Short mmCIF file of C-alpha atoms in Angstrom, two decimals:
data_model
loop_
_atom_site.label_atom_id
_atom_site.label_comp_id
_atom_site.label_asym_id
_atom_site.label_seq_id
_atom_site.Cartn_x
_atom_site.Cartn_y
_atom_site.Cartn_z
CA UNK A 32 -17.64 59.72 -6.37
CA UNK A 33 -18.30 60.34 -9.99
CA UNK A 34 -19.07 58.78 -13.32
CA UNK A 35 -17.49 59.88 -16.50
CA UNK A 36 -18.74 59.06 -19.99
CA UNK A 37 -16.58 59.58 -23.00
CA UNK A 38 -16.58 58.50 -26.72
CA UNK A 39 -13.99 56.73 -28.88
CA UNK A 40 -13.06 57.68 -32.39
CA UNK A 41 -15.26 55.82 -34.81
CA UNK A 42 -14.52 52.33 -35.04
CA UNK A 43 -16.27 50.54 -37.96
CA UNK A 44 -18.25 53.69 -38.25
CA UNK A 45 -19.51 53.70 -34.64
CA UNK A 46 -18.44 55.48 -31.54
CA UNK A 47 -18.13 53.38 -28.37
CA UNK A 48 -18.77 54.88 -25.05
CA UNK A 49 -15.96 54.85 -22.47
CA UNK A 50 -17.31 54.78 -19.00
CA UNK A 51 -15.29 55.43 -15.89
CA UNK A 52 -16.42 55.03 -12.20
CA UNK A 53 -14.31 56.83 -9.56
CA UNK A 54 -14.68 56.42 -5.80
CA UNK A 55 -13.47 58.84 -2.94
CA UNK A 56 -10.65 56.59 -2.39
CA UNK A 57 -9.10 57.08 -5.99
CA UNK A 58 -10.03 53.50 -7.17
CA UNK A 59 -11.50 53.59 -10.61
CA UNK A 60 -13.02 51.18 -13.14
CA UNK A 61 -13.18 51.80 -16.75
CA UNK A 62 -15.20 49.91 -19.49
CA UNK A 63 -16.47 50.17 -22.73
CA UNK A 64 -20.04 49.82 -23.80
CA UNK A 65 -18.86 47.54 -26.54
CA UNK A 66 -18.74 43.96 -25.07
CA UNK A 67 -18.94 45.43 -21.61
CA UNK A 68 -15.16 45.27 -21.83
CA UNK A 69 -13.28 46.27 -18.57
CA UNK A 70 -10.15 48.22 -19.74
CA UNK A 71 -8.81 49.57 -16.47
CA UNK A 72 -8.98 49.10 -12.80
CA UNK A 73 -6.90 51.39 -10.80
CA UNK A 74 -6.00 50.36 -7.22
CA UNK A 75 -3.41 51.38 -4.66
CA UNK A 76 -0.45 49.40 -3.75
CA UNK A 77 1.09 49.20 -0.29
CA UNK A 78 2.58 52.57 -0.90
CA UNK A 79 -0.55 54.14 -2.29
CA UNK A 80 0.43 54.11 -5.77
CA UNK A 81 -2.40 53.69 -8.12
CA UNK A 82 -1.91 51.29 -11.03
CA UNK A 83 -3.88 49.23 -13.50
CA UNK A 84 -4.41 45.64 -12.44
CA UNK A 85 -6.02 44.10 -15.55
CA UNK A 86 -4.69 43.73 -18.99
CA UNK A 87 -5.92 45.99 -21.90
CA UNK A 88 -5.27 46.66 -25.46
CA UNK A 89 -3.31 49.91 -26.31
CA UNK A 90 -5.88 50.61 -29.24
CA UNK A 91 -9.43 50.17 -28.86
CA UNK A 92 -9.80 48.59 -32.47
CA UNK A 93 -7.86 45.60 -31.20
CA UNK A 94 -11.20 44.53 -29.19
CA UNK A 95 -12.87 44.02 -32.50
CA UNK A 96 -10.87 40.74 -32.87
CA UNK A 97 -9.94 40.22 -29.15
CA UNK A 98 -8.42 36.69 -29.48
CA UNK A 99 -7.96 36.37 -25.57
CA UNK A 100 -11.49 37.88 -24.67
CA UNK A 101 -9.66 40.58 -22.58
CA UNK A 102 -12.04 42.24 -19.96
CA UNK A 103 -15.38 41.12 -21.89
CA UNK A 104 -18.67 39.97 -20.91
CA UNK A 105 -19.04 36.34 -21.86
CA UNK A 106 -22.21 34.40 -22.95
CA UNK A 107 -24.59 33.20 -23.60
CA UNK A 108 -22.61 30.31 -22.45
CA UNK A 109 -19.13 30.86 -20.85
CA UNK A 110 -16.74 28.13 -21.52
CA UNK A 111 -16.72 25.31 -24.24
CA UNK A 112 -19.79 23.47 -25.32
CA UNK A 113 -18.55 20.05 -26.50
CA UNK A 114 -19.31 19.52 -30.11
CA UNK A 115 -21.00 22.78 -30.38
CA UNK A 116 -24.45 21.21 -29.78
CA UNK A 117 -26.88 20.16 -26.91
CA UNK A 118 -30.33 18.98 -26.38
CA UNK A 119 -33.17 20.49 -24.51
CA UNK A 120 -36.24 18.40 -24.19
CA UNK A 121 -35.17 15.87 -26.75
CA UNK A 122 -34.48 18.59 -29.23
CA UNK A 123 -30.81 19.16 -30.56
CA UNK A 124 -29.52 22.52 -31.00
CA UNK A 125 -26.38 23.27 -33.09
CA UNK A 126 -24.40 26.50 -32.18
CA UNK A 127 -21.46 28.25 -33.60
CA UNK A 128 -18.40 26.06 -33.72
CA UNK A 129 -15.71 28.78 -33.29
CA UNK A 130 -12.98 26.47 -31.71
CA UNK A 131 -12.63 23.48 -34.03
CA UNK A 132 -15.80 21.59 -33.46
CA UNK A 133 -16.64 23.12 -30.33
CA UNK A 134 -18.37 26.34 -29.29
CA UNK A 135 -16.33 28.61 -27.18
CA UNK A 136 -17.62 31.71 -25.11
CA UNK A 137 -21.02 31.88 -26.87
CA UNK A 138 -19.63 31.70 -30.53
CA UNK A 139 -18.93 34.17 -32.93
CA UNK A 140 -22.09 36.23 -31.85
CA UNK A 141 -21.15 36.11 -28.28
CA UNK A 142 -21.88 38.88 -25.87
CA UNK A 143 -18.26 40.01 -26.08
CA UNK A 144 -19.17 41.46 -29.47
CA UNK A 145 -22.31 43.22 -28.52
CA UNK A 146 -22.87 47.07 -28.26
CA UNK A 147 -24.63 47.41 -25.03
CA UNK A 148 -27.08 50.12 -23.97
CA UNK A 149 -25.93 51.93 -20.83
CA UNK A 150 -27.74 53.70 -18.01
CA UNK A 151 -25.71 55.26 -15.34
CA UNK A 152 -27.02 55.90 -11.80
CA UNK A 153 -25.85 56.60 -8.29
CA UNK A 154 -26.82 55.68 -4.64
CA UNK A 155 -25.39 57.22 -1.50
CA UNK A 156 -22.13 55.16 -1.50
CA UNK A 157 -22.19 53.35 -4.77
CA UNK A 158 -21.74 54.21 -8.42
CA UNK A 159 -23.85 52.01 -10.88
CA UNK A 160 -24.05 51.62 -14.69
CA UNK A 161 -26.55 49.04 -16.11
CA UNK A 162 -25.67 47.48 -19.38
CA UNK A 163 -28.66 45.96 -21.28
CA UNK A 164 -28.85 43.86 -24.48
CA UNK A 165 -31.21 41.50 -26.26
CA UNK A 166 -29.74 38.48 -27.60
CA UNK A 167 -32.41 37.41 -30.37
CA UNK A 168 -33.90 33.98 -30.81
CA UNK A 169 -31.50 31.77 -33.00
CA UNK A 170 -28.63 34.08 -32.56
CA UNK A 171 -25.52 31.99 -32.63
CA UNK A 172 -27.88 28.84 -32.81
CA UNK A 173 -29.26 29.37 -29.33
CA UNK A 174 -33.02 29.33 -28.63
CA UNK A 175 -35.11 32.09 -27.23
CA UNK A 176 -34.98 35.87 -26.99
CA UNK A 177 -32.63 36.60 -24.08
CA UNK A 178 -32.96 40.08 -22.38
CA UNK A 179 -29.92 40.69 -20.29
CA UNK A 180 -28.74 43.18 -17.85
CA UNK A 181 -25.09 43.52 -16.37
CA UNK A 182 -24.61 46.10 -13.84
CA UNK A 183 -21.30 47.32 -12.81
CA UNK A 184 -21.10 48.85 -9.21
CA UNK A 185 -18.28 50.58 -7.41
CA UNK A 186 -18.50 51.41 -3.92
CA UNK A 187 -16.45 53.26 -1.20
CA UNK A 188 -14.95 49.97 0.02
CA UNK A 189 -13.00 49.43 -3.14
CA UNK A 190 -15.41 46.75 -4.10
CA UNK A 191 -16.39 46.17 -7.68
CA UNK A 192 -19.68 44.17 -7.96
CA UNK A 193 -21.16 42.68 -11.08
CA UNK A 194 -24.72 41.61 -11.18
CA UNK A 195 -26.05 39.44 -13.95
CA UNK A 196 -29.73 39.44 -14.64
CA UNK A 197 -31.49 37.78 -17.63
CA UNK A 198 -34.95 36.40 -18.77
CA UNK A 199 -36.00 34.24 -21.94
CA UNK A 200 -39.10 33.43 -23.67
CA UNK A 201 -37.78 29.89 -24.41
CA UNK A 202 -35.71 27.30 -22.55
CA UNK A 203 -32.13 28.35 -23.25
CA UNK A 204 -28.68 27.60 -21.64
CA UNK A 205 -27.03 30.57 -19.90
CA UNK A 206 -23.98 31.08 -17.75
CA UNK A 207 -22.43 34.60 -17.84
CA UNK A 208 -19.12 35.84 -16.62
CA UNK A 209 -16.38 38.43 -16.96
CA UNK A 210 -13.06 37.64 -18.52
CA UNK A 211 -10.75 40.14 -16.94
CA UNK A 212 -7.20 39.23 -16.78
CA UNK A 213 -5.92 40.26 -13.38
CA UNK A 214 -2.29 41.11 -12.72
CA UNK A 215 -1.93 42.64 -9.07
CA UNK A 216 1.85 43.71 -9.57
CA UNK A 217 0.28 46.93 -11.35
CA UNK A 218 0.73 47.91 -14.95
CA UNK A 219 1.45 44.31 -15.87
CA UNK A 220 5.18 44.84 -14.84
CA UNK A 221 5.66 41.28 -13.82
CA UNK A 222 3.91 38.05 -14.63
CA UNK A 223 1.79 36.13 -12.21
CA UNK A 224 4.23 33.52 -11.26
CA UNK A 225 4.43 34.91 -7.77
CA UNK A 226 0.84 35.59 -7.06
CA UNK A 227 -0.49 33.59 -4.28
CA UNK A 228 -4.05 32.23 -4.51
CA UNK A 229 -6.41 30.39 -2.17
CA UNK A 230 -9.51 28.69 -3.51
CA UNK A 231 -12.52 27.30 -1.40
CA UNK A 232 -12.52 24.11 -3.58
CA UNK A 233 -11.60 20.43 -3.06
CA UNK A 234 -12.51 19.24 -6.67
CA UNK A 235 -11.95 20.14 -10.19
CA UNK A 236 -13.40 18.99 -13.32
CA UNK A 237 -11.01 16.89 -15.54
CA UNK A 238 -10.20 18.06 -19.07
CA UNK A 239 -9.44 16.06 -22.27
CA UNK A 240 -6.82 16.69 -24.87
CA UNK A 241 -9.16 19.16 -26.60
CA UNK A 242 -9.79 21.23 -23.16
CA UNK A 243 -13.22 19.76 -23.04
CA UNK A 244 -14.39 18.80 -19.65
CA UNK A 245 -14.94 15.10 -19.31
CA UNK A 246 -17.65 15.34 -16.64
CA UNK A 247 -15.23 13.57 -14.18
CA UNK A 248 -14.60 15.28 -10.82
CA UNK A 249 -10.88 15.08 -9.58
CA UNK A 250 -9.92 15.44 -5.90
CA UNK A 251 -7.29 18.41 -5.55
CA UNK A 252 -5.45 16.46 -2.66
CA UNK A 253 -1.73 16.03 -3.30
CA UNK A 254 -1.99 17.90 -6.71
CA UNK A 255 -0.92 21.37 -7.80
CA UNK A 256 -4.68 22.18 -7.80
CA UNK A 257 -4.96 22.20 -4.08
CA UNK A 258 -5.54 25.72 -3.33
CA UNK A 259 -7.45 25.29 -0.02
CA UNK A 260 -4.27 26.83 1.56
CA UNK A 261 -2.54 29.65 -0.20
CA UNK A 262 0.08 28.75 -2.68
CA UNK A 263 1.93 30.17 -5.60
CA UNK A 264 0.29 29.87 -8.96
CA UNK A 265 3.73 29.03 -10.55
CA UNK A 266 3.70 25.73 -8.88
CA UNK A 267 1.44 24.54 -11.70
CA UNK A 268 3.31 26.29 -14.40
CA UNK A 269 4.92 22.90 -15.73
CA UNK A 270 4.32 19.56 -17.15
CA UNK A 271 4.70 17.49 -14.03
CA UNK A 272 0.98 16.97 -13.65
CA UNK A 273 -0.98 15.84 -16.83
CA UNK A 274 -3.86 18.20 -16.25
CA UNK A 275 -1.39 21.16 -16.28
CA UNK A 276 0.30 19.77 -19.29
CA UNK A 277 -3.01 19.56 -21.20
CA UNK A 278 -3.80 23.25 -20.42
CA UNK A 279 -0.54 24.25 -21.80
CA UNK A 280 1.45 24.11 -18.64
CA UNK A 281 -0.83 26.00 -16.42
CA UNK A 282 -4.48 26.09 -15.60
CA UNK A 283 -7.64 26.37 -17.53
CA UNK A 284 -10.06 24.37 -15.38
CA UNK A 285 -13.31 24.61 -13.56
CA UNK A 286 -13.25 24.46 -9.73
CA UNK A 287 -16.32 23.48 -7.89
CA UNK A 288 -16.86 25.70 -4.83
CA UNK A 289 -17.56 24.34 -1.43
CA UNK A 290 -18.90 27.56 -0.06
CA UNK A 291 -17.39 26.94 3.30
CA UNK A 292 -15.72 30.29 3.21
CA UNK A 293 -17.42 33.77 2.99
CA UNK A 294 -15.21 34.52 0.08
CA UNK A 295 -14.38 31.87 -2.34
CA UNK A 296 -11.14 33.17 -3.91
CA UNK A 297 -8.24 35.06 -2.39
CA UNK A 298 -5.47 36.52 -4.51
CA UNK A 299 -2.33 38.34 -3.51
CA UNK A 300 0.89 39.87 -5.06
CA UNK A 301 3.42 39.98 -2.17
CA UNK A 302 5.66 42.73 -3.73
CA UNK A 303 3.00 45.23 -4.43
CA UNK A 304 0.83 44.09 -1.40
CA UNK A 305 -2.37 44.21 -3.34
CA UNK A 306 -5.12 41.73 -2.56
CA UNK A 307 -8.12 40.69 -4.46
CA UNK A 308 -10.90 38.54 -2.78
CA UNK A 309 -13.71 37.14 -4.73
CA UNK A 310 -17.40 36.49 -3.49
CA UNK A 311 -20.00 34.95 -5.63
CA UNK A 312 -23.26 32.93 -5.69
CA UNK A 313 -21.99 30.87 -8.75
CA UNK A 314 -21.30 27.22 -8.15
CA UNK A 315 -17.57 27.39 -9.23
CA UNK A 316 -15.18 29.21 -11.49
CA UNK A 317 -12.71 28.73 -14.27
CA UNK A 318 -9.13 29.72 -13.43
CA UNK A 319 -7.18 30.49 -16.72
CA UNK A 320 -3.51 31.56 -16.27
CA UNK A 321 -3.18 32.83 -19.77
CA UNK A 322 -1.03 29.80 -20.82
CA UNK A 323 -2.29 30.04 -24.42
CA UNK A 324 -2.76 33.80 -24.61
CA UNK A 325 -1.65 35.07 -28.16
CA UNK A 326 1.79 36.61 -27.70
CA UNK A 327 3.01 39.72 -28.98
CA UNK A 328 -0.10 41.82 -29.04
CA UNK A 329 0.35 45.48 -27.88
CA UNK A 330 -1.10 46.44 -24.51
CA UNK A 331 -1.59 49.68 -22.49
CA UNK A 332 1.54 48.42 -20.72
CA UNK A 333 3.77 46.13 -22.59
CA UNK A 334 2.82 43.30 -24.90
CA UNK A 335 1.01 40.04 -24.23
CA UNK A 336 2.98 36.99 -22.97
CA UNK A 337 2.35 33.79 -21.41
CA UNK A 338 1.44 33.99 -17.64
CA UNK A 339 0.81 37.79 -17.86
CA UNK A 340 -2.85 37.58 -16.10
CA UNK A 341 -5.03 35.34 -14.45
CA UNK A 342 -8.84 34.99 -15.19
CA UNK A 343 -11.12 34.24 -12.37
CA UNK A 344 -14.29 33.43 -14.31
CA UNK A 345 -17.16 32.76 -11.88
CA UNK A 346 -19.77 30.76 -13.57
CA UNK A 347 -21.85 27.78 -14.10
CA UNK A 348 -20.30 25.07 -16.18
CA UNK A 349 -21.44 23.95 -19.73
CA UNK A 350 -20.42 20.46 -18.93
CA UNK A 351 -23.79 20.18 -17.38
CA UNK A 352 -25.32 20.15 -20.93
CA UNK A 353 -23.68 16.59 -21.45
CA UNK A 354 -23.17 15.34 -17.92
CA UNK A 355 -26.19 15.72 -15.65
CA UNK A 356 -24.45 15.41 -12.33
CA UNK A 357 -23.69 19.08 -12.40
CA UNK A 358 -26.16 22.00 -11.68
CA UNK A 359 -28.07 22.73 -14.90
CA UNK A 360 -27.49 25.99 -16.91
CA UNK A 361 -30.72 25.57 -18.77
CA UNK A 362 -33.08 28.47 -17.94
CA UNK A 363 -36.88 28.15 -18.01
CA UNK A 364 -39.18 30.70 -19.64
CA UNK A 365 -40.61 31.70 -16.23
CA UNK A 366 -37.33 31.95 -14.41
CA UNK A 367 -35.06 34.97 -13.86
CA UNK A 368 -31.24 34.24 -13.92
CA UNK A 369 -29.57 36.14 -11.17
CA UNK A 370 -26.07 35.93 -10.32
CA UNK A 371 -23.46 38.20 -8.54
CA UNK A 372 -19.70 38.50 -8.20
CA UNK A 373 -17.99 40.86 -5.74
CA UNK A 374 -14.36 41.79 -6.15
CA UNK A 375 -12.68 43.37 -3.15
CA UNK A 376 -9.33 45.05 -3.59
CA UNK A 377 -7.21 45.66 -0.67
CA UNK A 378 -3.74 45.69 0.90
CA UNK A 379 -2.47 42.63 2.91
#
């Protein structure tokens, strides 16, 4: 069990830190203090071969633009805020409109562009690194000074835990997530067409033509969105169902968890034998199958292409800012935002 910390060459005059957590089974997680970006997760396949199961750019400089948000911490608000505005206590706040007239993933000053302070520590069977950052009042148009901690933990059971903790001095919306693109084939040698996934959800939120959630819940029954029993992702990589068509022949939708199962998401690549299960206290997640991922960017293995990874963005939904039939993401001054997601890697 060890924690290694190195530095990049200067990028825009700043050296970023590269942190690697390695457990006794050989699994390792590597991330940058810039954006908290996860660049590598090495886990064994059914033959014991260690390979990377997340997409990462070949050159760190590419993270300065990072159009696909590869591996990054996302916030203050993960997802799309309709019209880049919202109301709190009858006061309207205008935030960055970085995707047309809408705000995507916290805008241009989102947490994916922050340089985080890091503090490594270790318990008996767990390696931990706390990342800390203050998002200042008015940054990106959001109210309140927001003090954020994100803790990456790796234990001896090949579990990566991400804890999110935040407090504010003014009411403000917050929902944080991680935007890693998983590909269990290892080293991105195949697309995710043959990945099987099961999801503890019977409803998802409808999207409109601009990928903005309408606030309408749709039943998954009889659709390509029914993952209550395991099915291949490729079943939705077409235009047969209008919601798949709107998302670019795939998925970019928020699923509401029933929380009937101990783990809310289960993913498997049959050929490699790798599995990934996800347990969270978040109310749902966005599944994005890289339908609109910019193509032709150089990765550590290969180049970006459609359907090369799947994002499992556990989070609250910004649709609650305009449709109040969903759990609110607005945090009060005296409350503490506290969320957790556990990624368990295995063989099955």
